[in-house]
Amino acid sequence: MNKTSDPAVLTALRQATAPLHERLDRLVDLDRSTSDHQAYRRLLSAMLSGIAPVEASLRGFDWVGAGLDAEVATWRAPLLRRDLEVLGEAPIQAPPDAPSPAPYPSRSAAFGALYVIEGAALGGQVIFRQARERLGITAEQGGAFHAAHGRPPVGESWRRFRNALETHCLDTEAAVQAAVRTFLDLEARLAPLLSPMSAAERA
Ligand code: HEM
């Protein structure tokens, strides 16, 4: 990825959220999450409980008017549900006290949140490769979400998102605040399902 041509708002988003990404990375613990099928299914359930509310909050925005495709904020939860179904598992529900996200107050804020879930697809490629190698997961057999199955290639989607961000996200501060909040909401929703303590309790 050519970082030198990145718009300033993207650089600001990346800088503000890098430590939070690092924390999520540790929470997901790719090696543990791909150690066996049960751990992988738990990862999918956790992702669903984290990402579905973000997608729901982003539904009302006019993404097509911003040059993005109509499904840009809605494709993940259906693929996660399908993966879990294919793997024969009902999603593990997040505890009822998980915070529900407040609506994003502006289009710039919505862009900040979309940055988080669009960016996650970059890491999804790494997760997909490892799940395929270690567990035999394929795009049809449990890996549709991480492979962004049926979506344009991830690099192309990311370039398109970056262009839309540059043109339509005019309030960097609002975008950064929303991205930080979205990372924190995700962490709060993923942690009960993924933290080593809860995994041990479940075993
Ligand atoms: C819910 C979990 C996750 C979220 C929300 C998330 C979010 C993001 C975001 C927003 C970006 C874009 C960064 C930027 O270039 O501005 C990104 C990139 C990336 N993430 Fe994640 N991520 C998650 C989990 C993971 C995990 C578990 C891994 C480890 C495999 C990972 C690996 C990566 C990689 C390799 C990139 C691409 C970095 C680059 O090419 O510059 N992510 N992720």
PDB file of C-alpha atoms and ligand atoms in Angstrom:
ATOM      1  CA  MET A   1       0.000   0.000   0.000  1.00  0.00           C
ATOM      2  CA  ASN A   2       1.351   3.415  -0.942  1.00  0.00           C
ATOM      3  CA  LYS A   3       1.159   5.305   2.321  1.00  0.00           C
ATOM      4  CA  THR A   4       2.632   8.534   0.853  1.00  0.00           C
ATOM      5  CA  SER A   5      -0.487   9.198  -1.213  1.00  0.00           C
ATOM      6  CA  ASP A   6      -2.870   8.576   1.673  1.00  0.00           C
ATOM      7  CA  PRO A   7      -5.221  11.459   2.431  1.00  0.00           C
ATOM      8  CA  ALA A   8      -4.556  13.357   5.666  1.00  0.00           C
ATOM      9  CA  VAL A   9      -7.788  12.102   7.233  1.00  0.00           C
ATOM     10  CA  LEU A  10      -6.684   8.490   6.698  1.00  0.00           C
ATOM     11  CA  THR A  11      -3.318   9.182   8.291  1.00  0.00           C
ATOM     12  CA  ALA A  12      -5.098  10.777  11.255  1.00  0.00           C
ATOM     13  CA  LEU A  13      -7.442   7.780  11.602  1.00  0.00           C
ATOM     14  CA  ARG A  14      -4.547   5.338  11.443  1.00  0.00           C
ATOM     15  CA  GLN A  15      -2.452   7.215  13.966  1.00  0.00           C
ATOM     16  CA  ALA A  16      -5.289   7.654  16.442  1.00  0.00           C
ATOM     17  CA  THR A  17      -6.393   4.022  16.324  1.00  0.00           C
ATOM     18  CA  ALA A  18      -3.077   2.155  15.946  1.00  0.00           C
ATOM     19  CA  PRO A  19      -2.802   1.320  19.680  1.00  0.00           C
ATOM     20  CA  LEU A  20      -6.441   0.174  19.701  1.00  0.00           C
ATOM     21  CA  HIS A  21      -5.812  -2.058  16.692  1.00  0.00           C
ATOM     22  CA  GLU A  22      -2.858  -3.510  18.516  1.00  0.00           C
ATOM     23  CA  ARG A  23      -5.113  -4.341  21.485  1.00  0.00           C
ATOM     24  CA  LEU A  24      -7.750  -5.970  19.286  1.00  0.00           C
ATOM     25  CA  ASP A  25      -5.021  -7.962  17.597  1.00  0.00           C
ATOM     26  CA  ARG A  26      -3.889  -9.289  20.953  1.00  0.00           C
ATOM     27  CA  LEU A  27      -7.480 -10.032  21.984  1.00  0.00           C
ATOM     28  CA  VAL A  28      -8.165 -11.950  18.764  1.00  0.00           C
ATOM     29  CA  ASP A  29      -4.851 -13.813  19.127  1.00  0.00           C
ATOM     30  CA  LEU A  30      -4.785 -15.295  15.668  1.00  0.00           C
ATOM     31  CA  ASP A  31      -2.835 -18.404  16.671  1.00  0.00           C
ATOM     32  CA  ARG A  32      -5.309 -19.238  19.427  1.00  0.00           C
ATOM     33  CA  SER A  33      -8.325 -18.370  17.248  1.00  0.00           C
ATOM     34  CA  THR A  34      -7.178 -20.761  14.536  1.00  0.00           C
ATOM     35  CA  SER A  35      -5.977 -23.507  16.877  1.00  0.00           C
ATOM     36  CA  ASP A  36      -9.099 -25.622  16.302  1.00  0.00           C
ATOM     37  CA  HIS A  37     -12.587 -25.361  14.818  1.00  0.00           C
ATOM     38  CA  GLN A  38     -14.209 -24.453  18.112  1.00  0.00           C
ATOM     39  CA  ALA A  39     -11.866 -21.503  18.627  1.00  0.00           C
ATOM     40  CA  TYR A  40     -12.424 -20.383  15.050  1.00  0.00           C
ATOM     41  CA  ARG A  41     -16.209 -20.519  15.472  1.00  0.00           C
ATOM     42  CA  ARG A  42     -15.873 -18.508  18.647  1.00  0.00           C
ATOM     43  CA  LEU A  43     -13.941 -15.885  16.693  1.00  0.00           C
ATOM     44  CA  LEU A  44     -16.737 -15.711  14.098  1.00  0.00           C
ATOM     45  CA  SER A  45     -19.383 -15.350  16.815  1.00  0.00           C
ATOM     46  CA  ALA A  46     -17.377 -12.607  18.493  1.00  0.00           C
ATOM     47  CA  MET A  47     -16.923 -10.783  15.194  1.00  0.00           C
ATOM     48  CA  LEU A  48     -20.652 -11.023  14.545  1.00  0.00           C
ATOM     49  CA  SER A  49     -21.529  -9.624  17.950  1.00  0.00           C
ATOM     50  CA  GLY A  50     -19.037  -6.787  17.436  1.00  0.00           C
ATOM     51  CA  ILE A  51     -19.652  -5.863  13.831  1.00  0.00           C
ATOM     52  CA  ALA A  52     -23.428  -6.334  13.423  1.00  0.00           C
ATOM     53  CA  PRO A  53     -24.302  -3.325  15.648  1.00  0.00           C
ATOM     54  CA  VAL A  54     -21.767  -1.139  13.809  1.00  0.00           C
ATOM     55  CA  GLU A  55     -23.286  -2.118  10.476  1.00  0.00           C
ATOM     56  CA  ALA A  56     -26.783  -1.457  11.810  1.00  0.00           C
ATOM     57  CA  SER A  57     -25.748   2.046  12.878  1.00  0.00           C
ATOM     58  CA  LEU A  58     -24.303   2.775   9.438  1.00  0.00           C
ATOM     59  CA  ARG A  59     -27.278   1.611   7.426  1.00  0.00           C
ATOM     60  CA  GLY A  60     -28.978   4.998   7.051  1.00  0.00           C
ATOM     61  CA  PHE A  61     -26.085   6.795   5.354  1.00  0.00           C
ATOM     62  CA  ASP A  62     -25.965   7.477   1.627  1.00  0.00           C
ATOM     63  CA  TRP A  63     -22.853   5.520   0.690  1.00  0.00           C
ATOM     64  CA  VAL A  64     -23.761   5.321  -2.983  1.00  0.00           C
ATOM     65  CA  GLY A  65     -23.837   9.120  -3.106  1.00  0.00           C
ATOM     66  CA  ALA A  66     -20.291   9.019  -1.707  1.00  0.00           C
ATOM     67  CA  GLY A  67     -19.130   6.788  -4.566  1.00  0.00           C
ATOM     68  CA  LEU A  68     -19.271   3.513  -2.615  1.00  0.00           C
ATOM     69  CA  ASP A  69     -21.407   0.490  -3.342  1.00  0.00           C
ATOM     70  CA  ALA A  70     -24.780  -0.031  -1.673  1.00  0.00           C
ATOM     71  CA  GLU A  71     -23.579  -3.014   0.410  1.00  0.00           C
ATOM     72  CA  VAL A  72     -20.425  -1.379   1.731  1.00  0.00           C
ATOM     73  CA  ALA A  73     -21.864  -1.158   5.254  1.00  0.00           C
ATOM     74  CA  THR A  74     -24.038  -4.270   5.264  1.00  0.00           C
ATOM     75  CA  TRP A  75     -22.156  -7.246   3.769  1.00  0.00           C
ATOM     76  CA  ARG A  76     -20.321  -8.529   6.824  1.00  0.00           C
ATOM     77  CA  ALA A  77     -23.032  -9.726   9.233  1.00  0.00           C
ATOM     78  CA  PRO A  78     -24.803 -11.896   6.600  1.00  0.00           C
ATOM     79  CA  LEU A  79     -21.513 -13.575   5.650  1.00  0.00           C
ATOM     80  CA  LEU A  80     -20.649 -14.167   9.299  1.00  0.00           C
ATOM     81  CA  ARG A  81     -24.084 -15.726   9.900  1.00  0.00           C
ATOM     82  CA  ARG A  82     -23.625 -17.908   6.844  1.00  0.00           C
ATOM     83  CA  ASP A  83     -20.151 -19.036   7.961  1.00  0.00           C
ATOM     84  CA  LEU A  84     -21.500 -19.993  11.366  1.00  0.00           C
ATOM     85  CA  GLU A  85     -24.413 -21.839   9.786  1.00  0.00           C
ATOM     86  CA  VAL A  86     -22.098 -23.751   7.427  1.00  0.00           C
ATOM     87  CA  LEU A  87     -19.936 -24.711  10.398  1.00  0.00           C
ATOM     88  CA  GLY A  88     -23.036 -25.946  12.186  1.00  0.00           C
ATOM     89  CA  GLU A  89     -23.011 -23.436  14.967  1.00  0.00           C
ATOM     90  CA  ALA A  90     -25.551 -20.945  16.314  1.00  0.00           C
ATOM     91  CA  PRO A  91     -23.859 -17.606  17.014  1.00  0.00           C
ATOM     92  CA  ILE A  92     -22.804 -17.232  20.628  1.00  0.00           C
ATOM     93  CA  GLN A  93     -24.667 -14.182  21.847  1.00  0.00           C
ATOM     94  CA  ALA A  94     -22.883 -11.223  23.377  1.00  0.00           C
ATOM     95  CA  PRO A  95     -23.965 -10.634  26.962  1.00  0.00           C
ATOM     96  CA  PRO A  96     -27.052  -8.395  27.177  1.00  0.00           C
ATOM     97  CA  ASP A  97     -25.136  -5.624  28.952  1.00  0.00           C
ATOM     98  CA  ALA A  98     -22.770  -5.049  26.004  1.00  0.00           C
ATOM     99  CA  PRO A  99     -23.055  -1.350  25.155  1.00  0.00           C
ATOM    100  CA  SER A 100     -25.137  -0.576  22.098  1.00  0.00           C
ATOM    101  CA  PRO A 101     -23.581   2.046  19.903  1.00  0.00           C
ATOM    102  CA  ALA A 102     -25.208   5.463  19.839  1.00  0.00           C
ATOM    103  CA  PRO A 103     -26.076   6.585  16.307  1.00  0.00           C
ATOM    104  CA  TYR A 104     -23.182   8.228  14.458  1.00  0.00           C
ATOM    105  CA  PRO A 105     -24.009  11.934  14.462  1.00  0.00           C
ATOM    106  CA  SER A 106     -22.716  12.959  11.025  1.00  0.00           C
ATOM    107  CA  ARG A 107     -21.471  11.588   7.760  1.00  0.00           C
ATOM    108  CA  SER A 108     -17.871  12.284   8.762  1.00  0.00           C
ATOM    109  CA  ALA A 109     -18.427  10.310  11.965  1.00  0.00           C
ATOM    110  CA  ALA A 110     -19.986   7.486   9.946  1.00  0.00           C
ATOM    111  CA  PHE A 111     -16.901   7.486   7.729  1.00  0.00           C
ATOM    112  CA  GLY A 112     -14.753   7.058  10.828  1.00  0.00           C
ATOM    113  CA  ALA A 113     -16.736   3.963  11.802  1.00  0.00           C
ATOM    114  CA  LEU A 114     -16.721   2.612   8.262  1.00  0.00           C
ATOM    115  CA  TYR A 115     -12.928   2.988   8.274  1.00  0.00           C
ATOM    116  CA  VAL A 116     -12.772   0.509  11.154  1.00  0.00           C
ATOM    117  CA  ILE A 117     -14.845  -2.214   9.517  1.00  0.00           C
ATOM    118  CA  GLU A 118     -13.470  -1.663   6.002  1.00  0.00           C
ATOM    119  CA  GLY A 119      -9.936  -1.787   7.380  1.00  0.00           C
ATOM    120  CA  ALA A 120     -10.743  -5.015   9.190  1.00  0.00           C
ATOM    121  CA  ALA A 121     -11.058  -6.687   5.783  1.00  0.00           C
ATOM    122  CA  LEU A 122      -7.317  -6.066   5.234  1.00  0.00           C
ATOM    123  CA  GLY A 123      -6.542  -8.147   8.301  1.00  0.00           C
ATOM    124  CA  GLY A 124      -9.269 -10.579   7.239  1.00  0.00           C
ATOM    125  CA  GLN A 125      -7.050 -11.719   4.407  1.00  0.00           C
ATOM    126  CA  VAL A 126      -4.336 -12.714   6.861  1.00  0.00           C
ATOM    127  CA  ILE A 127      -6.851 -14.493   9.083  1.00  0.00           C
ATOM    128  CA  PHE A 128      -8.363 -16.305   6.093  1.00  0.00           C
ATOM    129  CA  ARG A 129      -4.957 -17.583   4.930  1.00  0.00           C
ATOM    130  CA  GLN A 130      -4.101 -18.910   8.361  1.00  0.00           C
ATOM    131  CA  ALA A 131      -7.542 -20.498   8.882  1.00  0.00           C
ATOM    132  CA  ARG A 132      -7.221 -22.172   5.484  1.00  0.00           C
ATOM    133  CA  GLU A 133      -3.763 -23.515   6.192  1.00  0.00           C
ATOM    134  CA  ARG A 134      -4.449 -24.716   9.718  1.00  0.00           C
ATOM    135  CA  LEU A 135      -8.122 -25.721   9.588  1.00  0.00           C
ATOM    136  CA  GLY A 136      -8.972 -26.250   5.909  1.00  0.00           C
ATOM    137  CA  ILE A 137     -11.423 -23.329   5.957  1.00  0.00           C
ATOM    138  CA  THR A 138     -12.433 -22.154   2.461  1.00  0.00           C
ATOM    139  CA  ALA A 139     -14.526 -19.229   1.271  1.00  0.00           C
ATOM    140  CA  GLU A 140     -17.490 -21.608   0.901  1.00  0.00           C
ATOM    141  CA  GLN A 141     -16.765 -23.556   4.083  1.00  0.00           C
ATOM    142  CA  GLY A 142     -16.685 -21.065   6.932  1.00  0.00           C
ATOM    143  CA  GLY A 143     -14.374 -18.413   5.470  1.00  0.00           C
ATOM    144  CA  ALA A 144     -16.754 -16.177   3.488  1.00  0.00           C
ATOM    145  CA  PHE A 145     -16.458 -13.251   5.884  1.00  0.00           C
ATOM    146  CA  HIS A 146     -12.685 -13.251   6.152  1.00  0.00           C
ATOM    147  CA  ALA A 147     -12.280 -13.833   2.424  1.00  0.00           C
ATOM    148  CA  ALA A 148     -14.840 -11.048   1.684  1.00  0.00           C
ATOM    149  CA  HIS A 149     -16.477 -13.629  -0.553  1.00  0.00           C
ATOM    150  CA  GLY A 150     -18.527 -12.166  -3.409  1.00  0.00           C
ATOM    151  CA  ARG A 151     -17.135  -8.705  -2.757  1.00  0.00           C
ATOM    152  CA  PRO A 152     -14.739  -6.805  -5.024  1.00  0.00           C
ATOM    153  CA  PRO A 153     -11.055  -7.606  -4.307  1.00  0.00           C
ATOM    154  CA  VAL A 154     -10.096  -6.186  -0.918  1.00  0.00           C
ATOM    155  CA  GLY A 155      -7.375  -3.919  -2.343  1.00  0.00           C
ATOM    156  CA  GLU A 156      -9.827  -2.415  -4.802  1.00  0.00           C
ATOM    157  CA  SER A 157     -12.456  -1.836  -2.090  1.00  0.00           C
ATOM    158  CA  TRP A 158      -9.853  -0.213   0.101  1.00  0.00           C
ATOM    159  CA  ARG A 159      -8.750   2.187  -2.689  1.00  0.00           C
ATOM    160  CA  ARG A 160     -12.343   3.109  -3.353  1.00  0.00           C
ATOM    161  CA  PHE A 161     -12.986   3.710   0.318  1.00  0.00           C
ATOM    162  CA  ARG A 162      -9.843   5.860   0.558  1.00  0.00           C
ATOM    163  CA  ASN A 163     -11.013   8.025  -2.369  1.00  0.00           C
ATOM    164  CA  ALA A 164     -14.495   8.431  -0.892  1.00  0.00           C
ATOM    165  CA  LEU A 165     -13.002   9.322   2.481  1.00  0.00           C
ATOM    166  CA  GLU A 166     -10.798  11.984   0.920  1.00  0.00           C
ATOM    167  CA  THR A 167     -13.671  13.592  -0.968  1.00  0.00           C
ATOM    168  CA  HIS A 168     -16.598  13.215   1.413  1.00  0.00           C
ATOM    169  CA  CYS A 169     -15.213  13.102   4.932  1.00  0.00           C
ATOM    170  CA  LEU A 170     -14.716  16.771   5.701  1.00  0.00           C
ATOM    171  CA  ASP A 171     -14.504  16.718   9.496  1.00  0.00           C
ATOM    172  CA  THR A 172     -11.392  14.812  10.525  1.00  0.00           C
ATOM    173  CA  GLU A 173     -11.973  15.337  14.230  1.00  0.00           C
ATOM    174  CA  ALA A 174     -15.480  13.815  14.053  1.00  0.00           C
ATOM    175  CA  ALA A 175     -14.173  10.858  12.027  1.00  0.00           C
ATOM    176  CA  VAL A 176     -11.339  10.185  14.472  1.00  0.00           C
ATOM    177  CA  GLN A 177     -13.656  10.358  17.485  1.00  0.00           C
ATOM    178  CA  ALA A 178     -16.094   7.929  15.875  1.00  0.00           C
ATOM    179  CA  ALA A 179     -13.314   5.522  14.844  1.00  0.00           C
ATOM    180  CA  VAL A 180     -11.900   5.473  18.370  1.00  0.00           C
ATOM    181  CA  ARG A 181     -15.373   4.886  19.800  1.00  0.00           C
ATOM    182  CA  THR A 182     -16.003   2.104  17.292  1.00  0.00           C
ATOM    183  CA  PHE A 183     -12.756   0.331  18.184  1.00  0.00           C
ATOM    184  CA  LEU A 184     -13.644   0.588  21.887  1.00  0.00           C
ATOM    185  CA  ASP A 185     -17.190  -0.712  21.285  1.00  0.00           C
ATOM    186  CA  LEU A 186     -15.775  -3.623  19.296  1.00  0.00           C
ATOM    187  CA  GLU A 187     -13.324  -4.430  22.034  1.00  0.00           C
ATOM    188  CA  ALA A 188     -16.106  -4.360  24.652  1.00  0.00           C
ATOM    189  CA  ARG A 189     -18.212  -6.743  22.582  1.00  0.00           C
ATOM    190  CA  LEU A 190     -15.402  -9.103  21.592  1.00  0.00           C
ATOM    191  CA  ALA A 191     -13.702  -9.347  24.975  1.00  0.00           C
ATOM    192  CA  PRO A 192     -16.368 -11.417  26.803  1.00  0.00           C
ATOM    193  CA  LEU A 193     -16.218 -14.020  24.046  1.00  0.00           C
ATOM    194  CA  LEU A 194     -12.497 -13.991  23.285  1.00  0.00           C
ATOM    195  CA  SER A 195     -10.526 -13.147  26.387  1.00  0.00           C
ATOM    196  CA  PRO A 196      -8.429 -16.144  27.517  1.00  0.00           C
ATOM    197  CA  MET A 197     -10.338 -16.167  30.816  1.00  0.00           C
ATOM    198  CA  SER A 198     -13.745 -16.595  29.161  1.00  0.00           C
ATOM    199  CA  ALA A 199     -12.345 -19.202  26.752  1.00  0.00           C
ATOM    200  CA  ALA A 200     -11.000 -21.174  29.711  1.00  0.00           C
ATOM    201  CA  GLU A 201     -14.305 -20.868  31.543  1.00  0.00           C
ATOM    202  CA  ARG A 202     -16.136 -22.196  28.527  1.00  0.00           C
ATOM    203  CA  ALA A 203     -13.851 -25.194  28.031  1.00  0.00           C
TER     204      ALA A 203
HETATM  205  C1  HEM B   1     -12.139  -6.766  14.850  1.00  0.00           C
HETATM  206  C2  HEM B   1     -10.868  -6.877  14.582  1.00  0.00           C
HETATM  207  C3  HEM B   1     -10.086  -5.911  13.711  1.00  0.00           C
HETATM  208  C4  HEM B   1     -10.376  -4.648  13.298  1.00  0.00           C
HETATM  209  C5  HEM B   1     -11.598  -3.802  13.604  1.00  0.00           C
HETATM  210  C6  HEM B   1      -9.273  -4.212  12.458  1.00  0.00           C
HETATM  211  C7  HEM B   1      -9.191  -2.978  11.852  1.00  0.00           C
HETATM  212  C8  HEM B   1      -8.227  -2.615  10.930  1.00  0.00           C
HETATM  213  C9  HEM B   1      -8.119  -1.341  10.274  1.00  0.00           C
HETATM  214  C10 HEM B   1      -9.036  -0.151  10.512  1.00  0.00           C
HETATM  215  C11 HEM B   1      -7.079  -1.393   9.414  1.00  0.00           C
HETATM  216  C12 HEM B   1      -6.620  -0.300   8.461  1.00  0.00           C
HETATM  217  C13 HEM B   1      -5.347   0.339   8.950  1.00  0.00           C
HETATM  218  C14 HEM B   1      -4.904   1.419   7.988  1.00  0.00           C
HETATM  219  O1  HEM B   1      -4.184   1.096   7.045  1.00  0.00           O
HETATM  220  O2  HEM B   1      -5.303   2.564   8.176  1.00  0.00           O
HETATM  221  C15 HEM B   1      -6.503  -2.715   9.530  1.00  0.00           C
HETATM  222  C16 HEM B   1      -5.417  -3.172   8.805  1.00  0.00           C
HETATM  223  C17 HEM B   1      -4.811  -4.368   9.007  1.00  0.00           C
HETATM  224  N1  HEM B   1      -5.110  -5.280   9.991  1.00  0.00           N
HETATM  225 FE1  HEM B   1      -6.690  -5.207  11.231  1.00  0.00          FE
HETATM  226  N2  HEM B   1      -8.352  -5.219  12.384  1.00  0.00           N
HETATM  227  C18 HEM B   1      -8.808  -6.266  13.148  1.00  0.00           C
HETATM  228  C19 HEM B   1      -8.167  -7.449  13.397  1.00  0.00           C
HETATM  229  C20 HEM B   1      -6.974  -7.796  12.846  1.00  0.00           C
HETATM  230  C21 HEM B   1      -6.270  -9.003  13.138  1.00  0.00           C
HETATM  231  C22 HEM B   1      -6.714 -10.079  14.120  1.00  0.00           C
HETATM  232  C23 HEM B   1      -5.149  -8.991  12.398  1.00  0.00           C
HETATM  233  C24 HEM B   1      -4.085 -10.046  12.397  1.00  0.00           C
HETATM  234  C25 HEM B   1      -4.036 -10.905  11.493  1.00  0.00           C
HETATM  235  C26 HEM B   1      -5.146  -7.784  11.612  1.00  0.00           C
HETATM  236  C27 HEM B   1      -4.193  -7.435  10.694  1.00  0.00           C
HETATM  237  C28 HEM B   1      -4.237  -6.320   9.886  1.00  0.00           C
HETATM  238  C29 HEM B   1      -3.336  -6.085   8.770  1.00  0.00           C
HETATM  239  C30 HEM B   1      -2.218  -7.009   8.290  1.00  0.00           C
HETATM  240  C31 HEM B   1      -3.702  -4.847   8.213  1.00  0.00           C
HETATM  241  C32 HEM B   1      -3.100  -4.177   6.995  1.00  0.00           C
HETATM  242  C33 HEM B   1      -2.023  -3.221   7.370  1.00  0.00           C
HETATM  243  C34 HEM B   1      -1.443  -2.569   6.122  1.00  0.00           C
HETATM  244  O3  HEM B   1      -1.472  -3.151   5.039  1.00  0.00           O
HETATM  245  O4  HEM B   1      -0.987  -1.438   6.263  1.00  0.00           O
HETATM  246  N3  HEM B   1      -6.259  -7.068  11.936  1.00  0.00           N
HETATM  247  N4  HEM B   1      -7.222  -3.436  10.453  1.00  0.00           N
END
